[in-house]
């Protein structure tokens, strides 16, 4: 046997190629098992009350039925017919839509403007503005409404003294009361818009904004042509959420106008439903108003989800 034969390396042993393991199939019911605890909680806290709300809206349910003095009877759509035939309900519905639209537009304008301002100031002023805004956002609605009523009080409030308005009562007139409530709603709502839009602006490359500024574009043109198209998904989210929040407004109107203003001139749907159900003991009409609000907000939510789905497909 020669040396060459002794030092020849051994040939590698050929093994059969390993077949890839088939992925484990997941049962289609597995996601629902994870969601079951949350669905159970939502069913108890949301589905059952909505069912009761809809049921009472089809019944004759007043204080007599609550106390057991008279039997409950099925009325069908009689409560809805009486509701839509009531001129006050149509007036309150129109006032709610207009007031909610004004709150949403003003909140978006203030929030977007301050978000742009945050990108222009230094770190310390930015921190102070952020802390002040978050403090307004975290203030409970009852507390904020009470403070604003004191600030604009005709006898002791400092705002009338600074503006030289004397004993002018902001809550006496219909439009001045709505304007006062609008200011408070914007004050406690703009921080969400400001923080969300500011986060979106920070995601835009700084080189794009600098190039637009070097080309001579104004701040309004930069916002309209560059920022707004990029921030469109964020603006859709904050707009729809602001619509839902402002449409179902209750606390600010009830506290600042003492239950809806003089002769109900500042009523919105939530306060109107409360008065019908608890002040007049017409629980069936109050429930019908609640169902109408639920359907309106459900339609807005469906539009919101459709827009989110469309934007997800585009992305």
CSV table of C-alpha atoms in Angstrom, one decimal:
chain,number,residue,atom,x,y,z
A,1,UNK,CA,0.0,0.0,0.0
A,2,UNK,CA,1.5,3.4,-1.0
A,3,UNK,CA,1.6,6.6,1.0
A,4,UNK,CA,-0.8,8.2,-1.5
A,5,UNK,CA,-3.4,5.7,-0.7
A,6,UNK,CA,-2.9,6.1,3.0
A,7,UNK,CA,-3.4,9.9,2.9
A,8,UNK,CA,-6.4,10.0,0.6
A,9,UNK,CA,-9.2,11.8,2.3
A,10,UNK,CA,-12.4,9.9,2.9
A,11,UNK,CA,-15.2,10.7,0.6
A,12,UNK,CA,-18.2,12.4,2.2
A,13,UNK,CA,-21.1,10.3,2.9
A,14,UNK,CA,-24.1,11.3,0.8
A,15,UNK,CA,-27.3,11.8,2.7
A,16,UNK,CA,-30.8,12.1,1.3
A,17,UNK,CA,-32.0,15.7,1.1
A,18,UNK,CA,-34.2,16.6,4.0
A,19,UNK,CA,-37.7,17.3,3.0
A,20,UNK,CA,-39.1,20.6,4.5
A,21,UNK,CA,-41.6,20.1,7.3
A,22,UNK,CA,-45.1,21.1,6.4
A,23,UNK,CA,-46.3,24.1,8.3
A,24,UNK,CA,-48.7,23.3,11.1
A,25,UNK,CA,-52.3,24.1,10.2
A,26,UNK,CA,-54.1,26.4,12.6
A,27,UNK,CA,-57.7,26.0,13.3
A,28,UNK,CA,-59.9,28.8,12.0
A,29,UNK,CA,-61.4,29.0,15.5
A,30,UNK,CA,-58.1,29.8,17.2
A,31,UNK,CA,-58.3,33.6,16.8
A,32,UNK,CA,-61.8,33.6,18.3
A,33,UNK,CA,-60.6,31.6,21.3
A,34,UNK,CA,-58.1,34.4,22.1
A,35,UNK,CA,-60.8,37.0,21.5
A,36,UNK,CA,-63.4,35.2,23.6
A,37,UNK,CA,-62.6,36.9,27.0
A,38,UNK,CA,-62.8,40.4,25.4
A,39,UNK,CA,-66.0,39.5,23.5
A,40,UNK,CA,-67.6,38.3,26.7
A,41,UNK,CA,-66.8,41.6,28.5
A,42,UNK,CA,-68.0,43.6,25.6
A,43,UNK,CA,-71.2,41.5,25.4
A,44,UNK,CA,-72.0,42.2,29.0
A,45,UNK,CA,-71.1,45.9,28.9
A,46,UNK,CA,-72.3,46.9,25.4
A,47,UNK,CA,-74.6,44.4,23.7
A,48,UNK,CA,-77.0,43.9,26.5
A,49,UNK,CA,-77.5,47.6,27.3
A,50,UNK,CA,-78.0,48.4,23.6
A,51,UNK,CA,-80.5,45.6,23.4
A,52,UNK,CA,-82.4,47.1,26.4
A,53,UNK,CA,-82.2,50.5,24.8
A,54,UNK,CA,-83.7,49.3,21.6
A,55,UNK,CA,-86.4,47.3,23.4
A,56,UNK,CA,-87.6,50.2,25.6
A,57,UNK,CA,-87.8,52.4,22.5
A,58,UNK,CA,-90.6,50.2,21.1
A,59,UNK,CA,-92.5,50.1,24.4
A,60,UNK,CA,-94.7,52.5,26.4
A,61,UNK,CA,-92.4,53.0,29.3
A,62,UNK,CA,-93.0,55.9,31.6
A,63,UNK,CA,-93.0,56.3,35.4
A,64,UNK,CA,-96.3,54.5,35.6
A,65,UNK,CA,-94.7,51.4,34.1
A,66,UNK,CA,-91.6,51.7,36.2
A,67,UNK,CA,-93.6,51.8,39.4
A,68,UNK,CA,-95.8,48.9,38.3
A,69,UNK,CA,-99.0,51.0,38.3
A,70,UNK,CA,-99.7,50.2,34.6
A,71,UNK,CA,-98.7,47.3,32.4
A,72,UNK,CA,-96.0,47.8,29.7
A,73,UNK,CA,-97.4,47.8,26.1
A,74,UNK,CA,-95.8,47.4,22.8
A,75,UNK,CA,-96.0,50.6,20.7
A,76,UNK,CA,-94.0,49.6,17.6
A,77,UNK,CA,-92.6,52.7,15.8
A,78,UNK,CA,-95.0,55.0,17.5
A,79,UNK,CA,-92.3,56.5,19.7
A,80,UNK,CA,-90.1,57.2,16.6
A,81,UNK,CA,-93.1,58.7,14.8
A,82,UNK,CA,-93.8,61.0,17.7
A,83,UNK,CA,-90.1,61.9,17.9
A,84,UNK,CA,-89.6,62.8,14.3
A,85,UNK,CA,-92.9,64.7,14.4
A,86,UNK,CA,-91.7,66.8,17.2
A,87,UNK,CA,-90.4,70.2,16.0
A,88,UNK,CA,-88.1,70.6,19.0
A,89,UNK,CA,-86.4,67.3,18.2
A,90,UNK,CA,-85.6,68.4,14.6
A,91,UNK,CA,-84.3,71.7,15.9
A,92,UNK,CA,-82.1,70.0,18.5
A,93,UNK,CA,-80.8,67.6,15.9
A,94,UNK,CA,-79.9,70.4,13.5
A,95,UNK,CA,-78.3,72.4,16.4
A,96,UNK,CA,-76.3,69.3,17.4
A,97,UNK,CA,-75.0,68.7,13.8
A,98,UNK,CA,-74.0,72.4,13.3
A,99,UNK,CA,-72.4,72.7,16.8
A,100,UNK,CA,-70.5,69.4,16.4
A,101,UNK,CA,-69.2,70.5,12.9
A,102,UNK,CA,-68.0,73.8,14.3
A,103,UNK,CA,-66.2,72.1,17.2
A,104,UNK,CA,-64.5,69.6,14.8
A,105,UNK,CA,-63.4,72.3,12.4
A,106,UNK,CA,-62.1,74.6,15.1
A,107,UNK,CA,-60.4,71.7,17.0
A,108,UNK,CA,-58.6,70.6,13.8
A,109,UNK,CA,-57.5,74.1,12.9
A,110,UNK,CA,-56.1,74.8,16.4
A,111,UNK,CA,-54.5,71.4,16.7
A,112,UNK,CA,-52.9,71.4,13.3
A,113,UNK,CA,-51.6,75.0,13.7
A,114,UNK,CA,-50.0,74.2,17.1
A,115,UNK,CA,-48.5,70.9,15.7
A,116,UNK,CA,-46.8,73.0,13.0
A,117,UNK,CA,-45.7,75.5,15.6
A,118,UNK,CA,-44.1,72.7,17.7
A,119,UNK,CA,-41.8,72.0,14.7
A,120,UNK,CA,-40.7,75.6,14.6
A,121,UNK,CA,-39.8,76.3,18.3
A,122,UNK,CA,-36.9,75.2,20.4
A,123,UNK,CA,-36.9,72.3,22.8
A,124,UNK,CA,-37.9,74.2,26.0
A,125,UNK,CA,-40.9,76.0,24.6
A,126,UNK,CA,-42.0,72.8,22.9
A,127,UNK,CA,-41.8,71.0,26.2
A,128,UNK,CA,-43.8,73.7,28.0
A,129,UNK,CA,-46.5,73.7,25.3
A,130,UNK,CA,-46.7,69.9,25.3
A,131,UNK,CA,-47.1,69.7,29.1
A,132,UNK,CA,-49.8,72.5,29.1
A,133,UNK,CA,-51.7,70.8,26.3
A,134,UNK,CA,-51.6,67.4,28.0
A,135,UNK,CA,-52.7,69.0,31.2
A,136,UNK,CA,-55.8,70.3,29.4
A,137,UNK,CA,-56.4,67.0,27.9
A,138,UNK,CA,-56.2,65.1,31.2
A,139,UNK,CA,-58.6,67.5,33.0
A,140,UNK,CA,-62.0,65.9,33.7
A,141,UNK,CA,-64.8,67.4,31.7
A,142,UNK,CA,-66.8,68.5,34.8
A,143,UNK,CA,-63.7,70.2,36.3
A,144,UNK,CA,-62.8,72.0,33.0
A,145,UNK,CA,-66.4,73.1,32.5
A,146,UNK,CA,-66.7,74.5,36.0
A,147,UNK,CA,-63.4,76.4,35.7
A,148,UNK,CA,-64.5,78.0,32.3
A,149,UNK,CA,-67.9,79.0,33.8
A,150,UNK,CA,-66.0,80.8,36.6
A,151,UNK,CA,-63.5,82.5,34.2
A,152,UNK,CA,-66.5,83.9,32.2
A,153,UNK,CA,-68.7,84.7,35.1
A,154,UNK,CA,-70.3,88.2,34.8
A,155,UNK,CA,-69.7,89.1,38.4
A,156,UNK,CA,-66.4,87.4,39.5
A,157,UNK,CA,-64.8,86.2,36.2
A,158,UNK,CA,-61.5,87.8,35.1
A,159,UNK,CA,-62.3,87.6,31.3
A,160,UNK,CA,-65.0,90.2,31.4
A,161,UNK,CA,-62.8,92.5,33.3
A,162,UNK,CA,-59.9,92.1,30.9
A,163,UNK,CA,-62.2,92.6,27.9
A,164,UNK,CA,-64.1,95.5,29.5
A,165,UNK,CA,-67.5,93.7,29.1
A,166,UNK,CA,-68.9,94.6,32.5
A,167,UNK,CA,-71.6,92.3,33.6
A,168,UNK,CA,-72.1,90.6,30.2
A,169,UNK,CA,-73.5,87.1,30.7
A,170,UNK,CA,-72.1,84.6,28.2
A,171,UNK,CA,-74.7,81.9,29.1
A,172,UNK,CA,-77.7,84.2,28.6
A,173,UNK,CA,-77.7,84.4,24.8
A,174,UNK,CA,-78.0,81.3,22.7
A,175,UNK,CA,-75.0,81.9,20.4
A,176,UNK,CA,-72.7,83.3,23.1
A,177,UNK,CA,-73.4,80.2,25.2
A,178,UNK,CA,-72.7,77.9,22.3
A,179,UNK,CA,-69.5,79.9,21.7
A,180,UNK,CA,-68.4,79.5,25.3
A,181,UNK,CA,-69.0,75.8,25.2
A,182,UNK,CA,-67.1,75.5,21.9
A,183,UNK,CA,-64.1,77.2,23.4
A,184,UNK,CA,-64.1,74.7,26.3
A,185,UNK,CA,-64.5,71.8,24.0
A,186,UNK,CA,-61.7,72.9,21.8
A,187,UNK,CA,-59.5,73.6,24.8
A,188,UNK,CA,-59.9,70.0,26.0
A,189,UNK,CA,-59.8,68.4,22.6
A,190,UNK,CA,-57.0,70.0,20.6
A,191,UNK,CA,-54.2,68.3,22.4
A,192,UNK,CA,-55.1,64.9,20.9
A,193,UNK,CA,-55.0,66.4,17.4
A,194,UNK,CA,-51.8,68.4,18.1
A,195,UNK,CA,-49.9,65.4,19.4
A,196,UNK,CA,-51.1,63.1,16.7
A,197,UNK,CA,-50.4,65.5,13.8
A,198,UNK,CA,-47.0,66.5,15.3
A,199,UNK,CA,-45.9,62.9,15.3
A,200,UNK,CA,-47.0,62.6,11.7
A,201,UNK,CA,-45.0,65.8,10.7
A,202,UNK,CA,-41.9,64.5,12.4
A,203,UNK,CA,-42.1,61.4,10.2
A,204,UNK,CA,-41.8,63.6,7.0
A,205,UNK,CA,-38.2,63.9,5.8
A,206,UNK,CA,-36.7,67.2,6.7
A,207,UNK,CA,-35.0,67.4,3.3
A,208,UNK,CA,-38.4,67.7,1.5
A,209,UNK,CA,-39.5,70.6,3.7
A,210,UNK,CA,-36.2,72.4,3.3
A,211,UNK,CA,-36.3,72.0,-0.5
A,212,UNK,CA,-39.8,73.5,-0.6
A,213,UNK,CA,-38.7,76.4,1.6
A,214,UNK,CA,-35.6,77.0,-0.6
A,215,UNK,CA,-37.9,77.1,-3.7
A,216,UNK,CA,-39.8,80.0,-2.2
A,217,UNK,CA,-42.9,78.1,-1.0
A,218,UNK,CA,-44.8,79.8,1.8
A,219,UNK,CA,-45.8,78.0,5.0
A,220,UNK,CA,-49.4,77.6,3.8
A,221,UNK,CA,-48.2,76.2,0.5
A,222,UNK,CA,-45.9,73.7,2.2
A,223,UNK,CA,-48.8,72.6,4.4
A,224,UNK,CA,-51.3,72.3,1.5
A,225,UNK,CA,-49.0,70.7,-1.0
A,226,UNK,CA,-46.7,68.6,1.1
A,227,UNK,CA,-47.8,68.0,4.7
A,228,UNK,CA,-51.6,67.6,4.1
A,229,UNK,CA,-51.3,64.8,1.5
A,230,UNK,CA,-48.8,62.9,3.6
A,231,UNK,CA,-50.8,63.4,6.7
A,232,UNK,CA,-54.1,62.4,5.1
A,233,UNK,CA,-54.5,59.1,7.0
A,234,UNK,CA,-53.8,60.8,10.3
A,235,UNK,CA,-56.2,63.6,9.5
A,236,UNK,CA,-58.9,61.2,8.6
A,237,UNK,CA,-58.5,59.4,12.0
A,238,UNK,CA,-58.5,62.5,14.1
A,239,UNK,CA,-61.5,64.0,12.1
A,240,UNK,CA,-63.7,60.9,12.5
A,241,UNK,CA,-62.9,60.6,16.2
A,242,UNK,CA,-63.5,64.3,16.8
A,243,UNK,CA,-66.9,63.9,15.1
A,244,UNK,CA,-67.9,61.0,17.4
A,245,UNK,CA,-66.7,62.8,20.5
A,246,UNK,CA,-68.3,66.1,19.7
A,247,UNK,CA,-71.6,64.7,18.5
A,248,UNK,CA,-72.3,62.9,21.7
A,249,UNK,CA,-71.3,65.9,23.9
A,250,UNK,CA,-73.1,66.1,27.2
A,251,UNK,CA,-71.1,67.2,30.2
A,252,UNK,CA,-70.0,70.6,28.9
A,253,UNK,CA,-73.4,71.6,27.7
A,254,UNK,CA,-75.1,70.4,30.9
A,255,UNK,CA,-72.7,72.0,33.3
A,256,UNK,CA,-72.0,75.3,31.5
A,257,UNK,CA,-75.6,76.1,30.4
A,258,UNK,CA,-77.3,74.7,33.5
A,259,UNK,CA,-79.0,71.8,31.7
A,260,UNK,CA,-79.5,73.2,28.2
A,261,UNK,CA,-79.8,77.0,28.5
A,262,UNK,CA,-82.8,79.3,29.0
A,263,UNK,CA,-85.9,77.6,27.6
A,264,UNK,CA,-83.8,74.8,26.1
A,265,UNK,CA,-82.0,77.1,23.6
A,266,UNK,CA,-78.7,75.3,24.0
A,267,UNK,CA,-80.0,71.7,23.9
A,268,UNK,CA,-78.0,69.0,22.1
A,269,UNK,CA,-79.2,65.4,21.5
A,270,UNK,CA,-77.6,63.9,24.6
A,271,UNK,CA,-79.0,66.5,26.9
A,272,UNK,CA,-82.4,66.4,25.2
A,273,UNK,CA,-82.5,62.6,25.7
A,274,UNK,CA,-81.6,63.0,29.3
A,275,UNK,CA,-84.4,65.5,29.9
A,276,UNK,CA,-86.9,63.3,28.1
A,277,UNK,CA,-85.9,60.2,30.0
A,278,UNK,CA,-85.3,61.4,33.5
A,279,UNK,CA,-86.8,64.9,33.8
A,280,UNK,CA,-90.0,64.1,32.0
A,281,UNK,CA,-90.0,60.3,32.9
A,282,UNK,CA,-90.6,59.5,29.2
A,283,UNK,CA,-88.1,56.7,29.1
A,284,UNK,CA,-89.3,55.3,25.8
A,285,UNK,CA,-88.7,58.6,24.0
A,286,UNK,CA,-85.3,59.0,25.6
A,287,UNK,CA,-84.4,55.5,24.5
A,288,UNK,CA,-85.6,56.3,20.9
A,289,UNK,CA,-83.3,59.4,20.9
A,290,UNK,CA,-80.5,57.2,22.1
A,291,UNK,CA,-81.1,54.7,19.2
A,292,UNK,CA,-81.1,57.5,16.7
A,293,UNK,CA,-77.8,58.8,18.0
A,294,UNK,CA,-76.4,55.2,18.0
A,295,UNK,CA,-77.4,54.8,14.3
A,296,UNK,CA,-75.8,58.1,13.3
A,297,UNK,CA,-72.5,57.3,15.1
A,298,UNK,CA,-72.6,53.8,13.7
A,299,UNK,CA,-72.8,55.2,10.2
A,300,UNK,CA,-69.9,57.5,11.0
A,301,UNK,CA,-67.9,54.6,12.4
A,302,UNK,CA,-68.5,52.5,9.3
A,303,UNK,CA,-67.3,55.3,7.1
A,304,UNK,CA,-64.2,55.6,9.3
A,305,UNK,CA,-63.5,51.8,9.0
A,306,UNK,CA,-64.0,51.9,5.3
A,307,UNK,CA,-61.6,54.8,4.9
A,308,UNK,CA,-59.0,53.0,7.1
A,309,UNK,CA,-59.4,49.9,4.9
A,310,UNK,CA,-59.0,51.8,1.7
A,311,UNK,CA,-55.9,53.6,3.0
A,312,UNK,CA,-54.4,50.3,4.1
A,313,UNK,CA,-54.9,48.9,0.6
A,314,UNK,CA,-53.2,52.0,-0.8
A,315,UNK,CA,-50.2,51.7,1.5
